[in-house]
PDB file of C-alpha atoms in Angstrom:
ATOM      1  CA  MET A1176       0.008  -0.014  -0.008  1.00  0.00           C
ATOM      2  CA  PRO A1177       1.205   3.466  -0.709  1.00  0.00           C
ATOM      3  CA  HIS A1178       2.033   5.851   2.234  1.00  0.00           C
ATOM      4  CA  ILE A1179      -0.541   8.707   2.183  1.00  0.00           C
ATOM      5  CA  THR A1180      -0.163  12.013   3.865  1.00  0.00           C
ATOM      6  CA  GLY A1181      -3.000  14.441   4.451  1.00  0.00           C
ATOM      7  CA  ILE A1182      -2.057  18.099   4.700  1.00  0.00           C
ATOM      8  CA  ILE A1183      -4.487  20.851   5.782  1.00  0.00           C
ATOM      9  CA  PRO A1184      -3.229  24.423   4.742  1.00  0.00           C
ATOM     10  CA  ALA A1185      -4.526  27.136   7.241  1.00  0.00           C
ATOM     11  CA  ARG A1186      -3.872  30.769   6.670  1.00  0.00           C
ATOM     12  CA  TYR A1187      -4.888  33.463   9.127  1.00  0.00           C
ATOM     13  CA  LYS A1188      -5.101  36.486   6.661  1.00  0.00           C
ATOM     14  CA  SER A1189      -7.982  35.612   4.565  1.00  0.00           C
ATOM     15  CA  THR A1190      -9.207  38.574   2.525  1.00  0.00           C
ATOM     16  CA  ARG A1191     -12.979  37.907   3.041  1.00  0.00           C
ATOM     17  CA  PHE A1192     -12.759  36.413   6.503  1.00  0.00           C
ATOM     18  CA  PRO A1193      -9.596  37.063   8.482  1.00  0.00           C
ATOM     19  CA  GLY A1194      -8.956  34.429  11.207  1.00  0.00           C
ATOM     20  CA  LYS A1195     -11.423  31.992   9.829  1.00  0.00           C
ATOM     21  CA  PRO A1196      -9.539  28.779  10.801  1.00  0.00           C
ATOM     22  CA  LEU A1197     -10.173  29.797  14.406  1.00  0.00           C
ATOM     23  CA  ALA A1198     -13.829  30.666  13.976  1.00  0.00           C
ATOM     24  CA  GLU A1199     -15.969  28.622  16.331  1.00  0.00           C
ATOM     25  CA  ILE A1200     -18.553  26.153  15.355  1.00  0.00           C
ATOM     26  CA  LEU A1201     -20.429  24.941  18.429  1.00  0.00           C
ATOM     27  CA  GLY A1202     -17.430  25.476  20.653  1.00  0.00           C
ATOM     28  CA  LYS A1203     -14.664  24.072  18.418  1.00  0.00           C
ATOM     29  CA  PRO A1204     -12.491  26.124  15.987  1.00  0.00           C
ATOM     30  CA  LEU A1205     -13.127  25.414  12.464  1.00  0.00           C
ATOM     31  CA  ILE A1206      -9.664  23.952  11.860  1.00  0.00           C
ATOM     32  CA  GLN A1207     -10.146  21.354  14.657  1.00  0.00           C
ATOM     33  CA  ILE A1208     -13.392  20.058  12.996  1.00  0.00           C
ATOM     34  CA  VAL A1209     -11.642  19.633   9.609  1.00  0.00           C
ATOM     35  CA  TYR A1210      -8.729  17.940  11.353  1.00  0.00           C
ATOM     36  CA  GLU A1211     -10.844  15.561  13.389  1.00  0.00           C
ATOM     37  CA  ASN A1212     -12.981  14.619  10.232  1.00  0.00           C
ATOM     38  CA  ALA A1213      -9.801  13.903   8.238  1.00  0.00           C
ATOM     39  CA  LYS A1214      -8.225  11.915  11.050  1.00  0.00           C
ATOM     40  CA  LYS A1215     -11.125   9.381  10.585  1.00  0.00           C
ATOM     41  CA  SER A1216     -10.064   8.650   7.008  1.00  0.00           C
ATOM     42  CA  LYS A1217      -9.329   4.771   6.523  1.00  0.00           C
ATOM     43  CA  PHE A1218      -6.415   5.525   4.134  1.00  0.00           C
ATOM     44  CA  ILE A1219      -4.526   8.521   5.517  1.00  0.00           C
ATOM     45  CA  ASN A1220      -1.433   7.429   7.405  1.00  0.00           C
ATOM     46  CA  GLU A1221      -0.418  10.851   8.714  1.00  0.00           C
ATOM     47  CA  LEU A1222      -2.159  14.241   8.975  1.00  0.00           C
ATOM     48  CA  ILE A1223      -0.433  17.583   9.257  1.00  0.00           C
ATOM     49  CA  ILE A1224      -1.700  21.195   9.571  1.00  0.00           C
ATOM     50  CA  ALA A1225       0.445  23.626   7.602  1.00  0.00           C
ATOM     51  CA  THR A1226       0.103  27.196   8.794  1.00  0.00           C
ATOM     52  CA  ASP A1227       1.833  30.548   8.627  1.00  0.00           C
ATOM     53  CA  ASP A1228       0.389  31.896  11.929  1.00  0.00           C
ATOM     54  CA  GLU A1229       1.418  31.356  15.535  1.00  0.00           C
ATOM     55  CA  ARG A1230      -2.176  31.714  16.641  1.00  0.00           C
ATOM     56  CA  ILE A1231      -3.325  28.782  14.614  1.00  0.00           C
ATOM     57  CA  TYR A1232      -0.224  26.841  15.482  1.00  0.00           C
ATOM     58  CA  GLU A1233      -0.893  27.218  19.216  1.00  0.00           C
ATOM     59  CA  VAL A1234      -4.575  26.170  18.852  1.00  0.00           C
ATOM     60  CA  ALA A1235      -3.635  23.210  16.815  1.00  0.00           C
ATOM     61  CA  LYS A1236      -1.173  22.121  19.403  1.00  0.00           C
ATOM     62  CA  LYS A1237      -3.916  22.325  22.054  1.00  0.00           C
ATOM     63  CA  PHE A1238      -5.943  19.690  20.318  1.00  0.00           C
ATOM     64  CA  ASN A1239      -2.833  17.564  19.667  1.00  0.00           C
ATOM     65  CA  ALA A1240      -2.561  17.974  15.950  1.00  0.00           C
ATOM     66  CA  ASP A1241       0.631  17.489  14.077  1.00  0.00           C
ATOM     67  CA  VAL A1242       1.287  21.096  12.914  1.00  0.00           C
ATOM     68  CA  VAL A1243       4.141  22.723  10.942  1.00  0.00           C
ATOM     69  CA  MET A1244       4.981  26.360  10.482  1.00  0.00           C
ATOM     70  CA  THR A1245       5.399  27.626   6.910  1.00  0.00           C
ATOM     71  CA  PRO A1246       6.700  30.782   5.444  1.00  0.00           C
ATOM     72  CA  SER A1247       3.958  33.514   5.291  1.00  0.00           C
ATOM     73  CA  GLU A1248       5.048  34.534   1.750  1.00  0.00           C
ATOM     74  CA  ILE A1249       3.857  31.219   0.247  1.00  0.00           C
ATOM     75  CA  PRO A1250       1.188  32.399  -2.191  1.00  0.00           C
ATOM     76  CA  THR A1251      -1.379  29.582  -2.208  1.00  0.00           C
ATOM     77  CA  GLY A1252      -2.660  26.702  -0.136  1.00  0.00           C
ATOM     78  CA  THR A1253      -1.344  24.248  -2.769  1.00  0.00           C
ATOM     79  CA  ASP A1254       2.141  25.903  -2.556  1.00  0.00           C
ATOM     80  CA  ARG A1255       1.946  25.507   1.307  1.00  0.00           C
ATOM     81  CA  VAL A1256       1.000  21.834   1.031  1.00  0.00           C
ATOM     82  CA  ALA A1257       3.965  21.142  -1.444  1.00  0.00           C
ATOM     83  CA  PHE A1258       6.273  23.070   0.939  1.00  0.00           C
ATOM     84  CA  VAL A1259       5.645  20.448   3.589  1.00  0.00           C
ATOM     85  CA  ALA A1260       5.260  17.493   1.346  1.00  0.00           C
ATOM     86  CA  LYS A1261       8.615  17.940  -0.298  1.00  0.00           C
ATOM     87  CA  GLU A1262      10.303  17.151   3.021  1.00  0.00           C
ATOM     88  CA  ILE A1263       8.190  13.991   3.819  1.00  0.00           C
ATOM     89  CA  ASN A1264       8.893  10.460   2.607  1.00  0.00           C
ATOM     90  CA  THR A1265       5.443   9.721   1.222  1.00  0.00           C
ATOM     91  CA  ASP A1266       3.711   8.558  -2.041  1.00  0.00           C
ATOM     92  CA  ILE A1267       0.399  10.230  -2.096  1.00  0.00           C
ATOM     93  CA  VAL A1268      -0.544  13.708  -0.719  1.00  0.00           C
ATOM     94  CA  VAL A1269      -4.120  14.861   0.111  1.00  0.00           C
ATOM     95  CA  ASN A1270      -4.730  18.589   0.137  1.00  0.00           C
ATOM     96  CA  ILE A1271      -7.594  19.067   2.508  1.00  0.00           C
ATOM     97  CA  GLN A1272      -9.007  22.509   2.498  1.00  0.00           C
ATOM     98  CA  GLY A1273      -9.016  24.068   5.989  1.00  0.00           C
ATOM     99  CA  ASP A1274     -12.304  25.747   5.317  1.00  0.00           C
ATOM    100  CA  GLU A1275     -14.405  22.585   4.558  1.00  0.00           C
ATOM    101  CA  PRO A1276     -15.876  21.445   7.890  1.00  0.00           C
ATOM    102  CA  LEU A1277     -18.568  19.367   6.119  1.00  0.00           C
ATOM    103  CA  LEU A1278     -16.032  17.229   4.209  1.00  0.00           C
ATOM    104  CA  THR A1279     -16.593  13.747   5.707  1.00  0.00           C
ATOM    105  CA  PRO A1280     -14.033  10.943   6.039  1.00  0.00           C
ATOM    106  CA  ASP A1281     -15.720   8.870   3.438  1.00  0.00           C
ATOM    107  CA  MET A1282     -15.678  11.633   0.917  1.00  0.00           C
ATOM    108  CA  ILE A1283     -11.849  12.021   1.541  1.00  0.00           C
ATOM    109  CA  ASP A1284     -11.380   8.200   1.043  1.00  0.00           C
ATOM    110  CA  SER A1285     -13.524   8.149  -2.150  1.00  0.00           C
ATOM    111  CA  ALA A1286     -11.153  10.886  -3.569  1.00  0.00           C
ATOM    112  CA  ILE A1287      -8.071   8.719  -2.641  1.00  0.00           C
ATOM    113  CA  GLU A1288      -9.347   5.503  -4.014  1.00  0.00           C
ATOM    114  CA  PRO A1289      -8.665   6.111  -7.726  1.00  0.00           C
ATOM    115  CA  PHE A1290      -4.945   5.957  -6.872  1.00  0.00           C
ATOM    116  CA  PHE A1291      -5.346   2.276  -6.011  1.00  0.00           C
ATOM    117  CA  THR A1292      -6.893   1.287  -9.358  1.00  0.00           C
ATOM    118  CA  GLU A1293      -5.797   3.819 -12.003  1.00  0.00           C
ATOM    119  CA  GLU A1294      -2.286   3.786 -13.601  1.00  0.00           C
ATOM    120  CA  LYS A1295      -2.247   7.065 -15.462  1.00  0.00           C
ATOM    121  CA  ILE A1296      -3.405   9.635 -12.897  1.00  0.00           C
ATOM    122  CA  ASP A1297      -1.836  12.805 -11.474  1.00  0.00           C
ATOM    123  CA  ILE A1298      -4.652  14.174  -9.420  1.00  0.00           C
ATOM    124  CA  SER A1299      -8.083  13.141  -8.229  1.00  0.00           C
ATOM    125  CA  THR A1300     -10.897  15.343  -6.866  1.00  0.00           C
ATOM    126  CA  LEU A1301     -14.621  15.189  -6.106  1.00  0.00           C
ATOM    127  CA  ALA A1302     -17.781  16.563  -7.861  1.00  0.00           C
ATOM    128  CA  VAL A1303     -21.520  16.537  -6.962  1.00  0.00           C
ATOM    129  CA  LYS A1304     -24.459  16.939  -9.224  1.00  0.00           C
ATOM    130  CA  ILE A1305     -25.949  20.392  -9.247  1.00  0.00           C
ATOM    131  CA  LYS A1306     -29.546  20.427  -8.322  1.00  0.00           C
ATOM    132  CA  ASN A1307     -30.561  24.116  -8.144  1.00  0.00           C
ATOM    133  CA  THR A1308     -30.165  27.112 -10.496  1.00  0.00           C
ATOM    134  CA  ASP A1309     -28.657  29.334  -7.811  1.00  0.00           C
ATOM    135  CA  ASP A1310     -25.530  26.959  -7.706  1.00  0.00           C
ATOM    136  CA  LEU A1311     -25.539  26.563 -11.504  1.00  0.00           C
ATOM    137  CA  PHE A1312     -25.318  30.280 -12.211  1.00  0.00           C
ATOM    138  CA  ASN A1313     -23.192  31.341  -9.239  1.00  0.00           C
ATOM    139  CA  PRO A1314     -19.593  32.076 -10.288  1.00  0.00           C
ATOM    140  CA  ASN A1315     -18.302  31.154  -6.889  1.00  0.00           C
ATOM    141  CA  VAL A1316     -19.593  27.683  -7.401  1.00  0.00           C
ATOM    142  CA  VAL A1317     -16.992  26.014  -9.781  1.00  0.00           C
ATOM    143  CA  LYS A1318     -18.277  23.679 -12.426  1.00  0.00           C
ATOM    144  CA  VAL A1319     -16.574  20.709 -13.994  1.00  0.00           C
ATOM    145  CA  VAL A1320     -17.119  18.591 -17.193  1.00  0.00           C
ATOM    146  CA  PHE A1321     -15.368  15.316 -17.693  1.00  0.00           C
ATOM    147  CA  ASP A1322     -14.964  12.529 -20.273  1.00  0.00           C
ATOM    148  CA  LYS A1323     -16.436   9.054 -20.413  1.00  0.00           C
ATOM    149  CA  ASN A1324     -13.691   7.863 -18.020  1.00  0.00           C
ATOM    150  CA  ASN A1325     -14.424  10.563 -15.599  1.00  0.00           C
ATOM    151  CA  PHE A1326     -11.219  12.581 -16.407  1.00  0.00           C
ATOM    152  CA  ALA A1327     -11.671  16.374 -16.230  1.00  0.00           C
ATOM    153  CA  LEU A1328     -12.057  18.188 -19.550  1.00  0.00           C
ATOM    154  CA  TYR A1329     -12.575  21.738 -18.094  1.00  0.00           C
ATOM    155  CA  PHE A1330     -13.390  23.616 -14.875  1.00  0.00           C
ATOM    156  CA  SER A1331     -15.238  26.916 -15.139  1.00  0.00           C
ATOM    157  CA  ARG A1332     -17.083  29.495 -13.041  1.00  0.00           C
ATOM    158  CA  ASN A1333     -19.699  29.685 -15.815  1.00  0.00           C
ATOM    159  CA  PRO A1334     -22.254  27.043 -16.183  1.00  0.00           C
ATOM    160  CA  ILE A1335     -20.978  24.142 -18.304  1.00  0.00           C
ATOM    161  CA  PRO A1336     -21.794  22.504 -20.541  1.00  0.00           C
ATOM    162  CA  PHE A1337     -23.949  25.296 -22.238  1.00  0.00           C
ATOM    163  CA  CYS A1338     -27.482  24.230 -22.975  1.00  0.00           C
ATOM    164  CA  ARG A1339     -28.290  25.958 -26.226  1.00  0.00           C
ATOM    165  CA  ASP A1340     -31.942  24.756 -26.427  1.00  0.00           C
ATOM    166  CA  ALA A1341     -32.831  25.626 -22.886  1.00  0.00           C
ATOM    167  CA  LEU A1342     -35.294  28.481 -22.713  1.00  0.00           C
ATOM    168  CA  THR A1343     -35.237  28.961 -18.868  1.00  0.00           C
ATOM    169  CA  LYS A1344     -32.767  28.472 -16.173  1.00  0.00           C
ATOM    170  CA  GLU A1345     -34.758  25.423 -14.858  1.00  0.00           C
ATOM    171  CA  GLU A1346     -34.532  23.912 -18.310  1.00  0.00           C
ATOM    172  CA  TRP A1347     -30.814  23.896 -17.980  1.00  0.00           C
ATOM    173  CA  LEU A1348     -31.104  21.359 -15.122  1.00  0.00           C
ATOM    174  CA  LYS A1349     -33.524  19.182 -16.913  1.00  0.00           C
ATOM    175  CA  LYS A1350     -31.768  19.084 -20.261  1.00  0.00           C
ATOM    176  CA  GLY A1351     -28.170  18.696 -19.085  1.00  0.00           C
ATOM    177  CA  GLU A1352     -26.168  17.246 -16.168  1.00  0.00           C
ATOM    178  CA  HIS A1353     -24.062  19.778 -14.386  1.00  0.00           C
ATOM    179  CA  TYR A1354     -21.471  19.118 -11.631  1.00  0.00           C
ATOM    180  CA  LYS A1355     -20.066  21.232  -8.890  1.00  0.00           C
ATOM    181  CA  HIS A1356     -16.382  20.759  -8.030  1.00  0.00           C
ATOM    182  CA  ILE A1357     -15.601  20.097  -4.411  1.00  0.00           C
ATOM    183  CA  GLY A1358     -12.148  21.368  -3.481  1.00  0.00           C
ATOM    184  CA  ILE A1359     -10.268  18.359  -2.188  1.00  0.00           C
ATOM    185  CA  TYR A1360      -7.278  17.381  -4.177  1.00  0.00           C
ATOM    186  CA  VAL A1361      -5.258  14.085  -4.052  1.00  0.00           C
ATOM    187  CA  TYR A1362      -1.842  14.030  -5.767  1.00  0.00           C
ATOM    188  CA  SER A1363       0.936  11.582  -6.339  1.00  0.00           C
ATOM    189  CA  LYS A1364       3.848  13.364  -4.583  1.00  0.00           C
ATOM    190  CA  THR A1365       5.606  13.587  -7.984  1.00  0.00           C
ATOM    191  CA  SER A1366       2.682  15.261  -9.572  1.00  0.00           C
ATOM    192  CA  LEU A1367       2.281  17.776  -6.700  1.00  0.00           C
ATOM    193  CA  LEU A1368       5.789  19.034  -6.963  1.00  0.00           C
ATOM    194  CA  LYS A1369       5.623  19.056 -10.664  1.00  0.00           C
ATOM    195  CA  PHE A1370       2.423  21.232 -10.537  1.00  0.00           C
ATOM    196  CA  VAL A1371       3.740  23.818  -8.104  1.00  0.00           C
ATOM    197  CA  ASN A1372       6.747  24.243 -10.406  1.00  0.00           C
ATOM    198  CA  LEU A1373       4.649  24.984 -13.433  1.00  0.00           C
ATOM    199  CA  PRO A1374       4.158  28.676 -14.487  1.00  0.00           C
ATOM    200  CA  ASN A1375       0.632  30.057 -13.997  1.00  0.00           C
ATOM    201  CA  SER A1376      -1.387  29.281 -17.093  1.00  0.00           C
ATOM    202  CA  LYS A1377      -3.521  31.490 -19.259  1.00  0.00           C
ATOM    203  CA  LEU A1378      -6.842  29.829 -18.502  1.00  0.00           C
ATOM    204  CA  GLU A1379      -5.896  29.735 -14.795  1.00  0.00           C
ATOM    205  CA  GLU A1380      -5.321  33.443 -14.800  1.00  0.00           C
ATOM    206  CA  LEU A1381      -8.629  34.216 -16.644  1.00  0.00           C
ATOM    207  CA  GLU A1382     -10.839  31.980 -14.421  1.00  0.00           C
ATOM    208  CA  LYS A1383      -8.795  32.263 -11.292  1.00  0.00           C
ATOM    209  CA  LEU A1384      -8.780  28.389 -10.991  1.00  0.00           C
ATOM    210  CA  GLU A1385      -5.396  26.846 -10.378  1.00  0.00           C
ATOM    211  CA  GLN A1386      -6.559  23.311 -11.446  1.00  0.00           C
ATOM    212  CA  LEU A1387      -6.704  24.699 -15.076  1.00  0.00           C
ATOM    213  CA  ARG A1388      -2.819  24.915 -14.912  1.00  0.00           C
ATOM    214  CA  ALA A1389      -2.707  21.195 -14.541  1.00  0.00           C
ATOM    215  CA  LEU A1390      -5.097  20.564 -17.460  1.00  0.00           C
ATOM    216  CA  GLU A1391      -3.330  23.055 -19.666  1.00  0.00           C
ATOM    217  CA  ASN A1392      -0.067  21.101 -19.025  1.00  0.00           C
ATOM    218  CA  GLY A1393      -1.652  17.673 -19.909  1.00  0.00           C
ATOM    219  CA  MET A1394      -1.966  16.460 -16.366  1.00  0.00           C
ATOM    220  CA  LYS A1395      -4.746  13.869 -15.751  1.00  0.00           C
ATOM    221  CA  ILE A1396      -7.478  14.839 -13.089  1.00  0.00           C
ATOM    222  CA  LYS A1397      -9.818  11.994 -12.174  1.00  0.00           C
ATOM    223  CA  ILE A1398     -13.237  13.173 -11.108  1.00  0.00           C
ATOM    224  CA  VAL A1399     -15.077  11.011  -8.451  1.00  0.00           C
ATOM    225  CA  ILE A1400     -18.766  11.595  -8.144  1.00  0.00           C
ATOM    226  CA  THR A1401     -20.158  11.963  -4.662  1.00  0.00           C
ATOM    227  CA  GLU A1402     -23.742  12.199  -3.451  1.00  0.00           C
ATOM    228  CA  LYS A1403     -22.808  14.650  -0.617  1.00  0.00           C
ATOM    229  CA  ASP A1404     -22.293  18.404  -0.955  1.00  0.00           C
ATOM    230  CA  THR A1405     -20.362  20.806   1.123  1.00  0.00           C
ATOM    231  CA  ILE A1406     -20.258  24.505   2.013  1.00  0.00           C
ATOM    232  CA  GLY A1407     -16.790  26.036   2.080  1.00  0.00           C
ATOM    233  CA  VAL A1408     -16.461  28.668   4.684  1.00  0.00           C
ATOM    234  CA  ASP A1409     -15.278  31.757   2.770  1.00  0.00           C
ATOM    235  CA  THR A1410     -17.371  34.438   4.585  1.00  0.00           C
ATOM    236  CA  PRO A1411     -19.031  34.926   8.034  1.00  0.00           C
ATOM    237  CA  ASN A1412     -22.284  34.263   6.317  1.00  0.00           C
ATOM    238  CA  ASP A1413     -20.986  30.784   5.141  1.00  0.00           C
ATOM    239  CA  LEU A1414     -20.131  30.165   8.768  1.00  0.00           C
ATOM    240  CA  GLU A1415     -23.541  30.835   9.927  1.00  0.00           C
ATOM    241  CA  LYS A1416     -24.956  28.270   7.448  1.00  0.00           C
ATOM    242  CA  VAL A1417     -22.535  25.665   8.577  1.00  0.00           C
ATOM    243  CA  ILE A1418     -23.336  26.355  12.232  1.00  0.00           C
ATOM    244  CA  GLN A1419     -27.055  25.771  11.538  1.00  0.00           C
ATOM    245  CA  ILE A1420     -26.219  22.490   9.790  1.00  0.00           C
ATOM    246  CA  PHE A1421     -24.191  21.334  12.722  1.00  0.00           C
ATOM    247  CA  LYS A1422     -26.962  22.408  15.199  1.00  0.00           C
ATOM    248  CA  ASN A1423     -29.624  20.494  13.193  1.00  0.00           C
ATOM    249  CA  LYS A1424     -27.397  17.437  13.225  1.00  0.00           C
ATOM    250  CA  LYS A1425     -26.870  17.668  16.970  1.00  0.00           C
ATOM    251  CA  GLU A1426     -30.566  18.125  17.556  1.00  0.00           C
ATOM    252  CA  PHE A1427     -31.322  15.091  15.269  1.00  0.00           C
ATOM    253  CA  SER A1428     -28.658  12.861  17.134  1.00  0.00           C
ATOM    254  CA  ASN A1429     -30.104  13.937  20.438  1.00  0.00           C
ATOM    255  CA  ALA A1430     -33.669  13.170  19.449  1.00  0.00           C
ATOM    256  CA  GLY A1431     -32.470   9.727  18.278  1.00  0.00           C
TER     257      GLY A1431
END
């Protein structure tokens, strides 16, 4: 079996929500919920939080996480993950977004599984079918189209594929299948280090989607379809939505 390392990048200075890794959800910091979920993965052998901030470092130490300090000038989460991964003897690296508290252990495992069966694969990630027009036409919800073998063809902030014959937004959902990309990435270590050393690509710069850099350079991205959706915490409003979901879960489990 390959050795699999999960790395959670956590930055304090988010533009839209400064300090969000430490924002509380029912008494626990966001980063702790993400860490504890990932810790339940069947396949991850070691799990590390990679941060540039002493406050996040200290909080992570309090809940006994393995945490590494990284330089603050590292530009992206993926670069932060690669900075840590390059020093580790491992085969597969899972980039687990630090703002995805609804990402479950089985979702993480399903993203990893293609590496056990596929020979020609650089990256794998998740997608869920879009069921409402708000998500379909929201540029903050990234869409993906893929080939018959579930390898990504393109990611976009626009709704893709384009439904030429649809007369209303609702008809788009009836006539075509549209998928939302869920931001977890599993890489072979070799592919991750190759990816971060590639120059930013033209499509990546236009859409502001770094996974397009991989596609433009011929890297193979496997799409795993999941039935579960998530809400990434990008704003305080997102946090409130997630808190409500956790409250409802707690009330349901208490009732049961």
